[in-house]
């Protein structure tokens, strides 16, 4: 092989030709390896695709077959026609994981004695699952095990679930948090809110606490956190939004007091105003009115909405003034409140004009109600 | 002369090999990252169902903004599919962007539109609005009729009439899955920093459409459409998913994307006079948030939620690719200050340079490589061994990427019910390298020249309309 060092000086064209030849030789030498590597990659990914296809089809078929086998037995057991031992005998050692997933899916749809029966059916297999929840290498596998444990054996594995709330893997912590919020008692929820408020906000993959569903047993703790001036704002916001989602009736007095006596953050105030609006209790109007002039549009809108639901004729001037504000959001909400209070003639009068209120009035009066 | 040619061939060889090396390395990194990100997403989706999230977090209201320009063939079917979506609170604002065909008449007739007043909540500049209409039968359907100003202008007009915290920018001819909004809203529920979310858009050509929804997924008869299906799979599952895992999503398809209304209005809305308004907005949102130190997230949901009709003629496809390339070049010009800028993190240091060198100039380098190879062969600078080796590597790289996209598709959503379709996709992955890829590069080079010449037009798109099983049977 001719190399660049063998080229005599003073012959540039020849040198160039030889240099290229040398580079091409090097390239040609590397081609077989590169081609072999890429061919192997092609075969590998194609096999992966086909393998996944086959696996998906087999899994779907196996699931169907297993569920068709278990369904009559489980339904029979729920109806009292079959014994739990019959079902346990029908579940092979390699099928326990899937069987628990199947029961967990059913358990999420039922309550009361039916759920208790499903929990009894799952009981003999839960120990293995608890080991998996603590030791599995893949976080997704741990989280799946926790989710099943939460659905079928919360009481017996409460400590494990509570500890998992602080797990380092976000998917495990998120799953445990949701389970504890939904199924935990006041102690669990108090502890949970404390831990959430200590967590780093906006961390990558951070758990979204605002999307938590709190179960009925958490209500005393939620009311307590909402009323506590020393609780961090995030905990109080979570408590308020959870109580609002539950109807908020029991916490209305607390909400009104916080709005009257404190200067809560806007997001908390918005939830509290929502709770007062839902209460339909006119006694709380004095707590609502000052918030109509709030600098935060979302909070002001929540106050105007509440006024539309609970207000009286005496609130019309306040609402009429708000309807003329430059913010279209506040203007619209105030006009809607006026309409809800039966002030259609006032809106009809505005509709003939040419200011910002006219457009709002025309839109609302033209809207189907 | 020989020295000049040698110099040119040297340069070409270095450029082409560097390009292929970077392209291959980028694809391998993005593909591997996408694989793990997809697995994570699938696990998370299984563990915390979106219905569960919606029930607890509450669903933010969404306004679907659908600009329509000469969409008489598909607009009624598309709006029907929008009206059938499963989502608690949403409005539809169709913006008729000065259509010269019967788009407005078709909508008016199908949905009993009546003139109505609607207060604008933002004042982004747009071409004059001629009128606002509301459907007498579907109160959540509004139509804004305006002078023609392009897609960006139409989206801004829709945005001015948006009342919800989140809006969805889409094409009027996009068909959405029934639970498209439920699925794409997930990042907004999970992470308060989310300002934008994109999802997978798939090609509906060949699939059966019933009552405004894709009822059975099939490969189309047209080879051109089949190649595009594979191209979309590669782009969405590997490229966009990979960049999303690095927090550097630059493109959210104009056919379907969800945005935080307040942030977009604050950033100035869509840039008028651009042809790549979707990418431009996303890059601007990165810039806007980073300059203000605002924590943000631009998410990508790796689920197929929207279906679109792809061109089936070479002429229309060529025009579309020309426009896409001009859009990319426009974004690079407008946001050149972000390139290699440390302040813009992964976006400035990696994502934008990748799009500049590999996506924008890539086709030109490819063409140069082909020319160089032919010249080298003709002048004896290279032998047939080099040529065949080079082509074999290019082919194998392309094929492995296509196969990987099919594998990622199987990992996430195995929507092709027939296994024969998967085998056909493999075949397409092999055939793709012989002609289609080169043609695509040519269109993109043409787009680059169009950009340099200052061409701004959108380019006409021919729509056949979605085939329903009944019409298929008749034809």
JSON list of N, CA and C in Angstrom, two decimals, chain A residues 259 269-282 284-285 287-289 291-292 299-312 315 319 333 337 340-341:
[
{"chain": "A", "resi": 259, "resn": "UNK", "atom": "N", "xyz": [-60.58, 33.88, 54.66]},
{"chain": "A", "resi": 259, "resn": "UNK", "atom": "CA", "xyz": [-60.73, 35.01, 53.73]},
{"chain": "A", "resi": 259, "resn": "UNK", "atom": "C", "xyz": [-60.91, 36.33, 54.47]},
{"chain": "A", "resi": 269, "resn": "UNK", "atom": "N", "xyz": [-56.90, 31.72, 47.92]},
{"chain": "A", "resi": 269, "resn": "UNK", "atom": "CA", "xyz": [-58.13, 32.53, 47.98]},
{"chain": "A", "resi": 269, "resn": "UNK", "atom": "C", "xyz": [-59.12, 32.09, 46.90]},
{"chain": "A", "resi": 270, "resn": "UNK", "atom": "N", "xyz": [-58.60, 31.77, 45.71]},
{"chain": "A", "resi": 270, "resn": "UNK", "atom": "CA", "xyz": [-59.48, 31.34, 44.61]},
{"chain": "A", "resi": 270, "resn": "UNK", "atom": "C", "xyz": [-60.25, 30.08, 44.99]},
{"chain": "A", "resi": 271, "resn": "UNK", "atom": "N", "xyz": [-59.53, 29.12, 45.58]},
{"chain": "A", "resi": 271, "resn": "UNK", "atom": "CA", "xyz": [-60.20, 27.87, 46.01]},
{"chain": "A", "resi": 271, "resn": "UNK", "atom": "C", "xyz": [-61.23, 28.16, 47.12]},
{"chain": "A", "resi": 272, "resn": "UNK", "atom": "N", "xyz": [-60.84, 29.03, 48.06]},
{"chain": "A", "resi": 272, "resn": "UNK", "atom": "CA", "xyz": [-61.74, 29.32, 49.18]},
{"chain": "A", "resi": 272, "resn": "UNK", "atom": "C", "xyz": [-63.02, 30.00, 48.67]},
{"chain": "A", "resi": 273, "resn": "UNK", "atom": "N", "xyz": [-62.86, 30.91, 47.72]},
{"chain": "A", "resi": 273, "resn": "UNK", "atom": "CA", "xyz": [-64.04, 31.59, 47.15]},
{"chain": "A", "resi": 273, "resn": "UNK", "atom": "C", "xyz": [-64.94, 30.57, 46.43]},
{"chain": "A", "resi": 274, "resn": "UNK", "atom": "N", "xyz": [-64.30, 29.60, 45.78]},
{"chain": "A", "resi": 274, "resn": "UNK", "atom": "CA", "xyz": [-65.06, 28.52, 45.14]},
{"chain": "A", "resi": 274, "resn": "UNK", "atom": "C", "xyz": [-65.86, 27.74, 46.17]},
{"chain": "A", "resi": 275, "resn": "UNK", "atom": "N", "xyz": [-65.25, 27.50, 47.33]},
{"chain": "A", "resi": 275, "resn": "UNK", "atom": "CA", "xyz": [-65.96, 26.76, 48.39]},
{"chain": "A", "resi": 275, "resn": "UNK", "atom": "C", "xyz": [-67.17, 27.55, 48.89]},
{"chain": "A", "resi": 276, "resn": "UNK", "atom": "N", "xyz": [-66.98, 28.86, 49.05]},
{"chain": "A", "resi": 276, "resn": "UNK", "atom": "CA", "xyz": [-68.10, 29.69, 49.52]},
{"chain": "A", "resi": 276, "resn": "UNK", "atom": "C", "xyz": [-69.22, 29.73, 48.47]},
{"chain": "A", "resi": 277, "resn": "UNK", "atom": "N", "xyz": [-68.82, 29.82, 47.21]},
{"chain": "A", "resi": 277, "resn": "UNK", "atom": "CA", "xyz": [-69.84, 29.85, 46.14]},
{"chain": "A", "resi": 277, "resn": "UNK", "atom": "C", "xyz": [-70.65, 28.55, 46.16]},
{"chain": "A", "resi": 278, "resn": "UNK", "atom": "N", "xyz": [-69.95, 27.43, 46.37]},
{"chain": "A", "resi": 278, "resn": "UNK", "atom": "CA", "xyz": [-70.63, 26.13, 46.36]},
{"chain": "A", "resi": 278, "resn": "UNK", "atom": "C", "xyz": [-71.55, 25.96, 47.55]},
{"chain": "A", "resi": 279, "resn": "UNK", "atom": "N", "xyz": [-71.27, 26.70, 48.64]},
{"chain": "A", "resi": 279, "resn": "UNK", "atom": "CA", "xyz": [-72.05, 26.52, 49.87]},
{"chain": "A", "resi": 279, "resn": "UNK", "atom": "C", "xyz": [-73.46, 27.09, 49.75]},
{"chain": "A", "resi": 280, "resn": "UNK", "atom": "N", "xyz": [-73.64, 28.07, 48.83]},
{"chain": "A", "resi": 280, "resn": "UNK", "atom": "CA", "xyz": [-74.94, 28.75, 48.64]},
{"chain": "A", "resi": 280, "resn": "UNK", "atom": "C", "xyz": [-75.42, 29.43, 49.92]},
{"chain": "A", "resi": 281, "resn": "UNK", "atom": "N", "xyz": [-74.48, 29.78, 50.81]},
{"chain": "A", "resi": 281, "resn": "UNK", "atom": "CA", "xyz": [-74.82, 30.37, 52.10]},
{"chain": "A", "resi": 281, "resn": "UNK", "atom": "C", "xyz": [-74.53, 31.87, 52.04]},
{"chain": "A", "resi": 282, "resn": "UNK", "atom": "N", "xyz": [-75.61, 32.68, 52.06]},
{"chain": "A", "resi": 282, "resn": "UNK", "atom": "CA", "xyz": [-75.44, 34.13, 51.88]},
{"chain": "A", "resi": 282, "resn": "UNK", "atom": "C", "xyz": [-74.75, 34.82, 53.05]},
{"chain": "A", "resi": 284, "resn": "UNK", "atom": "N", "xyz": [-71.99, 34.41, 53.97]},
{"chain": "A", "resi": 284, "resn": "UNK", "atom": "CA", "xyz": [-70.58, 34.61, 53.68]},
{"chain": "A", "resi": 284, "resn": "UNK", "atom": "C", "xyz": [-70.31, 35.73, 52.68]},
{"chain": "A", "resi": 285, "resn": "UNK", "atom": "N", "xyz": [-71.36, 36.44, 52.26]},
{"chain": "A", "resi": 285, "resn": "UNK", "atom": "CA", "xyz": [-71.17, 37.52, 51.28]},
{"chain": "A", "resi": 285, "resn": "UNK", "atom": "C", "xyz": [-70.13, 38.57, 51.72]},
{"chain": "A", "resi": 287, "resn": "UNK", "atom": "N", "xyz": [-67.50, 38.18, 53.30]},
{"chain": "A", "resi": 287, "resn": "UNK", "atom": "CA", "xyz": [-66.14, 37.65, 53.10]},
{"chain": "A", "resi": 287, "resn": "UNK", "atom": "C", "xyz": [-65.77, 37.63, 51.63]},
{"chain": "A", "resi": 288, "resn": "UNK", "atom": "N", "xyz": [-66.79, 37.63, 50.77]},
{"chain": "A", "resi": 288, "resn": "UNK", "atom": "CA", "xyz": [-66.54, 37.52, 49.33]},
{"chain": "A", "resi": 288, "resn": "UNK", "atom": "C", "xyz": [-66.29, 38.89, 48.69]},
{"chain": "A", "resi": 289, "resn": "UNK", "atom": "N", "xyz": [-67.13, 39.87, 49.05]},
{"chain": "A", "resi": 289, "resn": "UNK", "atom": "CA", "xyz": [-67.14, 41.16, 48.32]},
{"chain": "A", "resi": 289, "resn": "UNK", "atom": "C", "xyz": [-65.77, 41.83, 48.17]},
{"chain": "A", "resi": 291, "resn": "UNK", "atom": "N", "xyz": [-62.95, 40.72, 47.74]},
{"chain": "A", "resi": 291, "resn": "UNK", "atom": "CA", "xyz": [-62.07, 40.04, 46.79]},
{"chain": "A", "resi": 291, "resn": "UNK", "atom": "C", "xyz": [-62.43, 40.36, 45.34]},
{"chain": "A", "resi": 292, "resn": "UNK", "atom": "N", "xyz": [-63.58, 41.01, 45.11]},
{"chain": "A", "resi": 292, "resn": "UNK", "atom": "CA", "xyz": [-63.96, 41.37, 43.73]},
{"chain": "A", "resi": 292, "resn": "UNK", "atom": "C", "xyz": [-62.98, 42.38, 43.15]},
{"chain": "A", "resi": 299, "resn": "UNK", "atom": "N", "xyz": [-58.53, 35.37, 40.83]},
{"chain": "A", "resi": 299, "resn": "UNK", "atom": "CA", "xyz": [-59.18, 35.44, 42.14]},
{"chain": "A", "resi": 299, "resn": "UNK", "atom": "C", "xyz": [-60.39, 36.38, 42.07]},
{"chain": "A", "resi": 300, "resn": "UNK", "atom": "N", "xyz": [-60.20, 37.53, 41.38]},
{"chain": "A", "resi": 300, "resn": "UNK", "atom": "CA", "xyz": [-61.31, 38.48, 41.24]},
{"chain": "A", "resi": 300, "resn": "UNK", "atom": "C", "xyz": [-62.48, 37.80, 40.51]},
{"chain": "A", "resi": 301, "resn": "UNK", "atom": "N", "xyz": [-62.16, 37.02, 39.49]},
{"chain": "A", "resi": 301, "resn": "UNK", "atom": "CA", "xyz": [-63.21, 36.31, 38.75]},
{"chain": "A", "resi": 301, "resn": "UNK", "atom": "C", "xyz": [-63.93, 35.30, 39.66]},
{"chain": "A", "resi": 302, "resn": "UNK", "atom": "N", "xyz": [-63.16, 34.62, 40.51]},
{"chain": "A", "resi": 302, "resn": "UNK", "atom": "CA", "xyz": [-63.78, 33.64, 41.43]},
{"chain": "A", "resi": 302, "resn": "UNK", "atom": "C", "xyz": [-64.73, 34.35, 42.37]},
{"chain": "A", "resi": 303, "resn": "UNK", "atom": "N", "xyz": [-64.34, 35.57, 42.83]},
{"chain": "A", "resi": 303, "resn": "UNK", "atom": "CA", "xyz": [-65.20, 36.34, 43.73]},
{"chain": "A", "resi": 303, "resn": "UNK", "atom": "C", "xyz": [-66.47, 36.78, 43.00]},
{"chain": "A", "resi": 304, "resn": "UNK", "atom": "N", "xyz": [-66.31, 37.23, 41.75]},
{"chain": "A", "resi": 304, "resn": "UNK", "atom": "CA", "xyz": [-67.48, 37.68, 40.97]},
{"chain": "A", "resi": 304, "resn": "UNK", "atom": "C", "xyz": [-68.43, 36.51, 40.69]},
{"chain": "A", "resi": 305, "resn": "UNK", "atom": "N", "xyz": [-67.84, 35.36, 40.41]},
{"chain": "A", "resi": 305, "resn": "UNK", "atom": "CA", "xyz": [-68.66, 34.16, 40.18]},
{"chain": "A", "resi": 305, "resn": "UNK", "atom": "C", "xyz": [-69.45, 33.82, 41.43]},
{"chain": "A", "resi": 306, "resn": "UNK", "atom": "N", "xyz": [-68.77, 33.92, 42.59]},
{"chain": "A", "resi": 306, "resn": "UNK", "atom": "CA", "xyz": [-69.43, 33.62, 43.87]},
{"chain": "A", "resi": 306, "resn": "UNK", "atom": "C", "xyz": [-70.56, 34.61, 44.12]},
{"chain": "A", "resi": 307, "resn": "UNK", "atom": "N", "xyz": [-70.30, 35.87, 43.76]},
{"chain": "A", "resi": 307, "resn": "UNK", "atom": "CA", "xyz": [-71.33, 36.91, 43.95]},
{"chain": "A", "resi": 307, "resn": "UNK", "atom": "C", "xyz": [-72.53, 36.64, 43.04]},
{"chain": "A", "resi": 308, "resn": "UNK", "atom": "N", "xyz": [-72.26, 36.16, 41.84]},
{"chain": "A", "resi": 308, "resn": "UNK", "atom": "CA", "xyz": [-73.34, 35.81, 40.92]},
{"chain": "A", "resi": 308, "resn": "UNK", "atom": "C", "xyz": [-74.22, 34.71, 41.49]},
{"chain": "A", "resi": 309, "resn": "UNK", "atom": "N", "xyz": [-73.63, 33.82, 42.26]},
{"chain": "A", "resi": 309, "resn": "UNK", "atom": "CA", "xyz": [-74.40, 32.71, 42.83]},
{"chain": "A", "resi": 309, "resn": "UNK", "atom": "C", "xyz": [-75.13, 33.11, 44.11]},
{"chain": "A", "resi": 310, "resn": "UNK", "atom": "N", "xyz": [-74.45, 33.92, 44.96]},
{"chain": "A", "resi": 310, "resn": "UNK", "atom": "CA", "xyz": [-75.02, 34.21, 46.28]},
{"chain": "A", "resi": 310, "resn": "UNK", "atom": "C", "xyz": [-75.55, 35.63, 46.43]},
{"chain": "A", "resi": 311, "resn": "UNK", "atom": "N", "xyz": [-75.12, 36.51, 45.51]},
{"chain": "A", "resi": 311, "resn": "UNK", "atom": "CA", "xyz": [-75.37, 37.94, 45.71]},
{"chain": "A", "resi": 311, "resn": "UNK", "atom": "C", "xyz": [-76.84, 38.35, 45.67]},
{"chain": "A", "resi": 312, "resn": "UNK", "atom": "N", "xyz": [-77.05, 39.66, 45.95]},
{"chain": "A", "resi": 312, "resn": "UNK", "atom": "CA", "xyz": [-78.41, 40.22, 45.96]},
{"chain": "A", "resi": 312, "resn": "UNK", "atom": "C", "xyz": [-78.38, 41.52, 45.16]},
{"chain": "A", "resi": 315, "resn": "UNK", "atom": "N", "xyz": [-75.66, 44.15, 45.35]},
{"chain": "A", "resi": 315, "resn": "UNK", "atom": "CA", "xyz": [-74.35, 43.92, 44.73]},
{"chain": "A", "resi": 315, "resn": "UNK", "atom": "C", "xyz": [-74.29, 44.42, 43.29]},
{"chain": "A", "resi": 319, "resn": "UNK", "atom": "N", "xyz": [-71.01, 45.04, 40.77]},
{"chain": "A", "resi": 319, "resn": "UNK", "atom": "CA", "xyz": [-70.84, 44.21, 39.58]},
{"chain": "A", "resi": 319, "resn": "UNK", "atom": "C", "xyz": [-70.82, 45.06, 38.31]},
{"chain": "A", "resi": 333, "resn": "UNK", "atom": "N", "xyz": [-66.99, 38.11, 33.53]},
{"chain": "A", "resi": 333, "resn": "UNK", "atom": "CA", "xyz": [-67.46, 37.41, 34.73]},
{"chain": "A", "resi": 333, "resn": "UNK", "atom": "C", "xyz": [-68.48, 38.27, 35.48]},
{"chain": "A", "resi": 337, "resn": "UNK", "atom": "N", "xyz": [-72.40, 37.46, 36.17]},
{"chain": "A", "resi": 337, "resn": "UNK", "atom": "CA", "xyz": [-72.98, 37.50, 37.52]},
{"chain": "A", "resi": 337, "resn": "UNK", "atom": "C", "xyz": [-74.26, 38.35, 37.51]},
{"chain": "A", "resi": 340, "resn": "UNK", "atom": "N", "xyz": [-76.96, 36.38, 36.07]},
{"chain": "A", "resi": 340, "resn": "UNK", "atom": "CA", "xyz": [-77.41, 35.36, 37.02]},
{"chain": "A", "resi": 340, "resn": "UNK", "atom": "C", "xyz": [-78.32, 35.98, 38.10]},
{"chain": "A", "resi": 341, "resn": "UNK", "atom": "N", "xyz": [-78.09, 37.29, 38.38]},
{"chain": "A", "resi": 341, "resn": "UNK", "atom": "CA", "xyz": [-78.92, 37.98, 39.38]},
{"chain": "A", "resi": 341, "resn": "UNK", "atom": "C", "xyz": [-80.19, 38.56, 38.74]}
]
